[in-house]
Short mmCIF file of C-alpha atoms in Angstrom, two decimals:
data_model
loop_
_atom_site.label_atom_id
_atom_site.label_comp_id
_atom_site.label_asym_id
_atom_site.label_seq_id
_atom_site.Cartn_x
_atom_site.Cartn_y
_atom_site.Cartn_z
CA MET A 1 -49.98 8.97 35.35
CA ARG A 2 -48.59 11.50 38.09
CA PHE A 3 -50.17 12.65 41.21
CA SER A 4 -49.98 15.67 43.41
CA ARG A 5 -48.85 15.28 47.06
CA ASP A 6 -52.50 15.18 48.42
CA GLY A 7 -53.17 12.26 45.94
CA HIS A 8 -55.08 14.28 43.30
CA ARG A 9 -54.27 13.08 39.67
CA PHE A 10 -52.88 15.96 37.50
CA ALA A 11 -52.03 16.05 33.91
CA GLY A 12 -48.31 16.15 32.72
CA ARG A 13 -45.64 14.14 30.95
CA TRP A 14 -43.09 11.98 32.56
CA GLY A 15 -39.61 13.28 32.61
CA PHE A 16 -36.18 11.91 33.31
CA SER A 17 -34.37 12.81 36.30
CA LEU A 18 -30.77 13.91 36.20
CA ILE A 19 -29.58 10.71 37.72
CA GLU A 20 -31.67 8.73 34.81
CA LEU A 21 -29.94 10.90 32.19
CA LEU A 22 -26.60 10.28 33.52
CA VAL A 23 -27.25 6.56 33.57
CA VAL A 24 -28.39 6.50 29.78
CA ILE A 25 -25.56 8.72 29.00
CA GLY A 26 -23.15 6.21 30.84
CA ILE A 27 -24.63 3.26 29.14
CA ILE A 28 -24.35 4.83 25.64
CA GLY A 29 -20.71 5.71 26.32
CA LEU A 30 -20.07 2.15 27.39
CA LEU A 31 -21.63 0.73 24.22
CA LEU A 32 -19.54 3.12 22.08
CA ALA A 33 -16.26 2.30 23.91
CA ILE A 34 -17.17 -1.55 23.21
CA LEU A 35 -18.14 -0.91 19.68
CA MET A 36 -15.67 1.44 18.50
CA PRO A 37 -12.64 -0.93 18.57
CA VAL A 38 -14.60 -3.51 16.84
CA LEU A 39 -15.67 -1.25 14.15
CA GLU A 40 -12.23 -0.08 13.67
CA ARG A 41 -10.97 -3.66 13.41
CA GLY A 42 -13.37 -4.50 10.91
CA ARG A 43 -12.47 -1.51 8.68
CA GLU A 44 -8.87 -2.48 9.02
CA LYS A 45 -9.46 -6.01 8.19
CA ALA A 46 -11.55 -4.87 4.99
CA ASN A 47 -8.81 -2.51 3.99
CA THR A 48 -6.24 -5.10 4.33
CA VAL A 49 -8.48 -7.70 2.05
CA ARG A 50 -8.76 -4.87 -0.43
CA CYS A 51 -4.95 -4.08 -0.38
CA SER A 52 -4.21 -7.88 -0.96
CA SER A 53 -6.59 -7.84 -4.06
CA ASN A 54 -4.77 -4.97 -5.46
CA LEU A 55 -1.58 -6.55 -5.02
CA ARG A 56 -2.78 -9.83 -6.64
CA GLN A 57 -3.99 -7.80 -9.78
CA ILE A 58 -0.60 -6.10 -9.97
CA GLY A 59 1.07 -9.49 -9.82
CA LEU A 60 -1.08 -10.57 -12.73
CA ALA A 61 -0.16 -7.55 -14.70
CA LEU A 62 3.57 -8.11 -13.96
CA GLU A 63 3.24 -11.81 -15.22
CA ASN A 64 1.52 -10.53 -18.42
CA TYR A 65 4.19 -7.84 -18.96
CA SER A 66 6.96 -10.46 -18.50
CA ASN A 67 5.44 -12.74 -21.03
CA GLU A 68 5.33 -10.01 -23.58
CA ASN A 69 8.75 -8.78 -23.00
CA HIS A 70 11.04 -11.83 -23.00
CA GLY A 71 10.41 -12.71 -19.43
CA VAL A 72 11.50 -9.20 -18.05
CA PHE A 73 9.60 -7.31 -15.43
CA PRO A 74 9.03 -3.64 -16.16
CA ARG A 75 11.73 -1.10 -16.01
CA THR A 76 12.47 2.17 -17.83
CA ILE A 77 15.96 3.45 -18.86
CA HIS A 78 18.56 1.79 -16.97
CA VAL A 79 22.00 3.40 -16.49
CA PRO A 80 24.09 1.09 -13.95
CA GLY A 81 25.53 2.96 -11.12
CA ALA A 82 23.55 6.30 -12.00
CA GLY A 83 21.76 6.37 -8.75
CA LEU A 84 17.92 5.98 -8.28
CA VAL A 85 15.41 8.58 -8.61
CA GLU A 86 11.48 8.72 -8.53
CA GLY A 87 8.49 10.57 -10.00
CA THR A 88 10.50 12.22 -12.92
CA ASN A 89 8.76 13.74 -16.03
CA PRO A 90 5.30 12.31 -15.60
CA ALA A 91 3.78 13.99 -18.64
CA ALA A 92 6.37 12.51 -21.10
CA PRO A 93 4.70 10.81 -23.93
CA ASP A 94 7.29 8.14 -24.30
CA PRO A 95 9.21 6.57 -21.25
CA PHE A 96 12.08 5.42 -23.41
CA LYS A 97 12.95 8.42 -25.43
CA PRO A 98 14.51 11.79 -24.37
CA GLY A 99 12.35 13.97 -22.30
CA GLY A 100 11.02 10.74 -20.57
CA PRO A 101 11.74 9.77 -16.99
CA LEU A 102 15.35 9.88 -15.90
CA ALA A 103 17.32 6.88 -15.75
CA ASN A 104 16.67 4.42 -12.86
CA ASP A 105 13.18 5.96 -11.97
CA THR A 106 11.54 3.35 -9.74
CA THR A 107 8.00 4.92 -9.98
CA ALA A 108 8.16 4.93 -13.84
CA ALA A 109 8.85 1.13 -13.77
CA LEU A 110 5.56 0.51 -12.12
CA PHE A 111 3.58 3.06 -14.15
CA LEU A 112 4.59 0.93 -17.14
CA LEU A 113 1.70 -1.31 -15.94
CA ILE A 114 -0.86 1.43 -16.22
CA ARG A 115 0.59 2.37 -19.80
CA THR A 116 0.76 -1.30 -21.22
CA GLN A 117 -1.49 -3.49 -19.30
CA HIS A 118 -3.99 -0.86 -18.84
CA LEU A 119 -4.20 -1.11 -15.11
CA PRO A 120 -6.52 1.51 -13.56
CA ALA A 121 -4.71 3.78 -11.26
CA GLU A 122 -6.98 2.94 -8.24
CA LEU A 123 -5.03 -0.22 -7.82
CA PHE A 124 -2.05 1.60 -6.85
CA ALA A 125 -3.75 3.78 -4.14
CA ASP A 126 -3.64 1.60 -1.07
CA PRO A 127 -7.04 1.65 0.62
CA TYR A 128 -5.85 2.09 4.18
CA ASN A 129 -5.07 5.89 4.32
CA ASP A 130 -4.67 6.81 8.22
CA SER A 131 -1.14 7.57 7.52
CA VAL A 132 -1.14 8.93 4.01
CA GLU A 133 -4.19 9.88 2.04
CA TYR A 134 -3.61 7.93 -1.20
CA VAL A 135 -5.72 9.17 -4.08
CA PRO A 136 -5.86 7.54 -7.43
CA ASP A 137 -3.84 9.45 -10.15
CA GLY A 138 -6.66 11.13 -11.90
CA ALA A 139 -4.27 12.04 -14.93
CA ALA A 140 -2.95 8.64 -15.34
CA THR A 141 -3.34 7.56 -18.85
CA PRO A 142 -1.35 5.43 -21.44
CA SER A 143 -0.12 8.55 -23.09
CA ARG A 144 2.00 9.57 -19.81
CA SER A 145 5.14 7.92 -18.35
CA ASN A 146 4.90 8.38 -14.46
CA PHE A 147 2.55 9.21 -11.58
CA SER A 148 1.55 12.81 -11.33
CA ASP A 149 2.51 12.95 -7.56
CA TYR A 150 3.82 9.52 -6.72
CA ARG A 151 3.67 10.46 -2.84
CA ASN A 152 -0.12 10.71 -3.03
CA ASN A 153 -0.85 8.27 -5.95
CA LEU A 154 1.28 5.15 -5.08
CA GLY A 155 0.85 3.17 -2.00
CA TYR A 156 3.15 0.25 -3.05
CA SER A 157 6.83 -0.46 -3.40
CA TYR A 158 8.34 -2.81 -6.08
CA ALA A 159 11.63 -4.74 -6.42
CA ASN A 160 14.38 -2.53 -7.57
CA PRO A 161 14.68 -3.24 -11.49
CA TYR A 162 17.99 -1.17 -11.73
CA PRO A 163 20.69 -3.13 -10.27
CA ASP A 164 24.36 -1.95 -10.27
CA ALA A 165 27.20 -3.63 -12.02
CA SER A 166 28.17 -5.70 -8.87
CA ALA A 167 24.47 -6.92 -8.38
CA THR A 168 24.27 -7.89 -11.95
CA THR A 169 27.61 -9.78 -11.71
CA ALA A 170 26.34 -11.56 -8.64
CA GLY A 171 23.24 -12.73 -10.69
CA TYR A 172 20.55 -10.17 -9.91
CA ARG A 173 18.05 -9.95 -12.71
CA LEU A 174 14.50 -9.07 -12.20
CA SER A 175 12.69 -11.62 -14.52
CA ASN A 176 10.16 -14.19 -14.20
CA ARG A 177 13.01 -16.55 -13.41
CA VAL A 178 13.34 -15.29 -9.87
CA SER A 179 12.66 -17.63 -7.02
CA SER A 180 8.90 -18.05 -6.05
CA ALA A 181 9.74 -16.80 -2.68
CA PHE A 182 11.24 -13.45 -3.87
CA ALA A 183 9.15 -10.44 -3.03
CA LEU A 184 8.02 -8.52 -6.18
CA ALA A 185 5.96 -5.85 -4.38
CA ALA A 186 4.43 -4.89 -1.29
CA ASP A 187 3.14 -2.02 0.86
CA LEU A 188 5.13 1.18 0.51
CA ASN A 189 8.56 1.05 2.13
CA PRO A 190 8.57 3.24 5.16
CA GLY A 191 12.23 4.24 4.29
CA THR A 192 13.38 4.20 7.85
CA GLY A 193 15.44 1.00 7.54
CA GLY A 194 15.72 -1.46 10.46
CA LYS A 195 12.96 -3.82 11.10
CA SER A 196 10.02 -1.30 10.42
CA ASN A 197 6.97 -2.30 8.81
CA SER A 198 5.21 -0.31 6.22
CA LYS A 199 3.12 2.82 7.54
CA ASN A 200 0.12 1.93 5.29
CA HIS A 201 -1.31 -0.40 8.07
CA GLU A 202 -0.56 1.74 11.02
CA GLY A 203 2.90 -0.38 11.24
CA ASP A 204 1.02 -3.57 12.00
CA GLY A 205 2.59 -5.24 8.86
CA GLN A 206 2.33 -5.34 5.18
CA ASN A 207 0.81 -7.32 2.49
CA VAL A 208 3.62 -8.72 0.18
CA LEU A 209 3.31 -10.09 -3.32
CA PHE A 210 5.55 -12.93 -3.99
CA ALA A 211 7.05 -14.16 -7.40
CA ASP A 212 4.54 -17.02 -7.67
CA GLY A 213 1.75 -14.60 -7.61
CA HIS A 214 0.31 -15.12 -4.08
CA VAL A 215 -0.02 -12.32 -1.41
CA ASP A 216 0.74 -12.92 2.21
CA TRP A 217 0.02 -10.53 5.20
CA GLU A 218 3.47 -10.27 6.95
CA THR A 219 3.94 -8.79 10.44
CA SER A 220 7.54 -8.40 9.88
CA PRO A 221 9.55 -7.05 6.70
CA LEU A 222 11.92 -9.98 7.29
CA CYS A 223 9.83 -12.22 4.97
CA GLY A 224 12.17 -12.36 2.00
CA ILE A 225 14.19 -15.34 1.11
CA GLY A 226 16.08 -16.52 4.12
CA GLY A 227 14.61 -13.91 6.22
CA ASP A 228 15.78 -11.28 4.16
CA ASN A 229 14.37 -7.69 4.86
CA ILE A 230 12.33 -6.72 1.79
CA TYR A 231 12.87 -2.90 2.41
CA THR A 232 16.66 -2.75 2.72
CA THR A 233 19.85 -4.36 1.30
CA ARG A 234 21.55 -6.93 3.05
CA THR A 235 23.89 -4.23 4.42
CA GLY A 236 20.92 -2.19 5.81
CA ALA A 237 20.79 0.49 3.09
CA VAL A 238 17.43 1.63 1.81
CA LYS A 239 17.58 3.48 -1.49
CA ALA A 240 20.16 1.35 -3.03
CA SER A 241 21.11 -1.47 -5.45
CA PRO A 242 20.41 -5.10 -4.20
CA ALA A 243 23.58 -6.92 -3.21
CA ASP A 244 23.01 -10.16 -4.96
CA ALA A 245 20.51 -12.34 -6.75
CA LEU A 246 18.22 -12.95 -3.84
CA ASP A 247 18.47 -9.58 -2.12
CA ASN A 248 15.20 -7.77 -2.06
CA VAL A 249 14.98 -3.92 -2.08
CA LEU A 250 11.46 -2.60 -2.61
CA LEU A 251 11.14 1.01 -3.69
CA PRO A 252 10.00 3.74 -3.72
CA THR A 253 10.09 4.77 -0.03
CA SER A 254 7.36 6.87 1.76
CA ASN A 255 10.19 9.41 2.77
#
């Protein structure tokens, strides 16, 4: 109820003064400032869990593949010392015949899991995409040999299955006989060397699939056997052959 200055009642609605509006806006702003980081952390946690689940399923497919192929993990044509490539000839009908992916194609090796184990393409598109907007490969079918556009379709890196002759001599062989602490796959290699984490989770860390099938969240890439950097060789090279049997180099890279 409102009254005039002489005390008479008059009809009308209560309104907000400018100060009251500013107070309400301030309270809303304060609540948003408190809630937004909490919501963002919740989103990051959910995406990290989904990413971990993706890698566990990829790990199971790797195990099944090795059981069907004399213990060996997937790779396409291998020519020692020929260099490494990625994303070649995706529409080829056969990855092991002329016209298929070029020798030592790191993405075609992972694509074999879609082709032979019938994994959905969604599992390879990391769910956390603030850095890169990963999208499932809509054309990924068992009649193809590689990702259509691995930079957008593939959010994970895989242990290099194409060692050079010196690594082979040193005992490197990507099979189900590797140490249980060997990293088989992880969030995408940032390609920057040093001690950089994957860009998939804003540089906070990466999910890593180990050879015994478990997945851990690691806040540093120095999580291989004996503190080995899973994204580089022992000499710090990125896109290269492992140096020895315990040297992790996960490929491809994000750049």
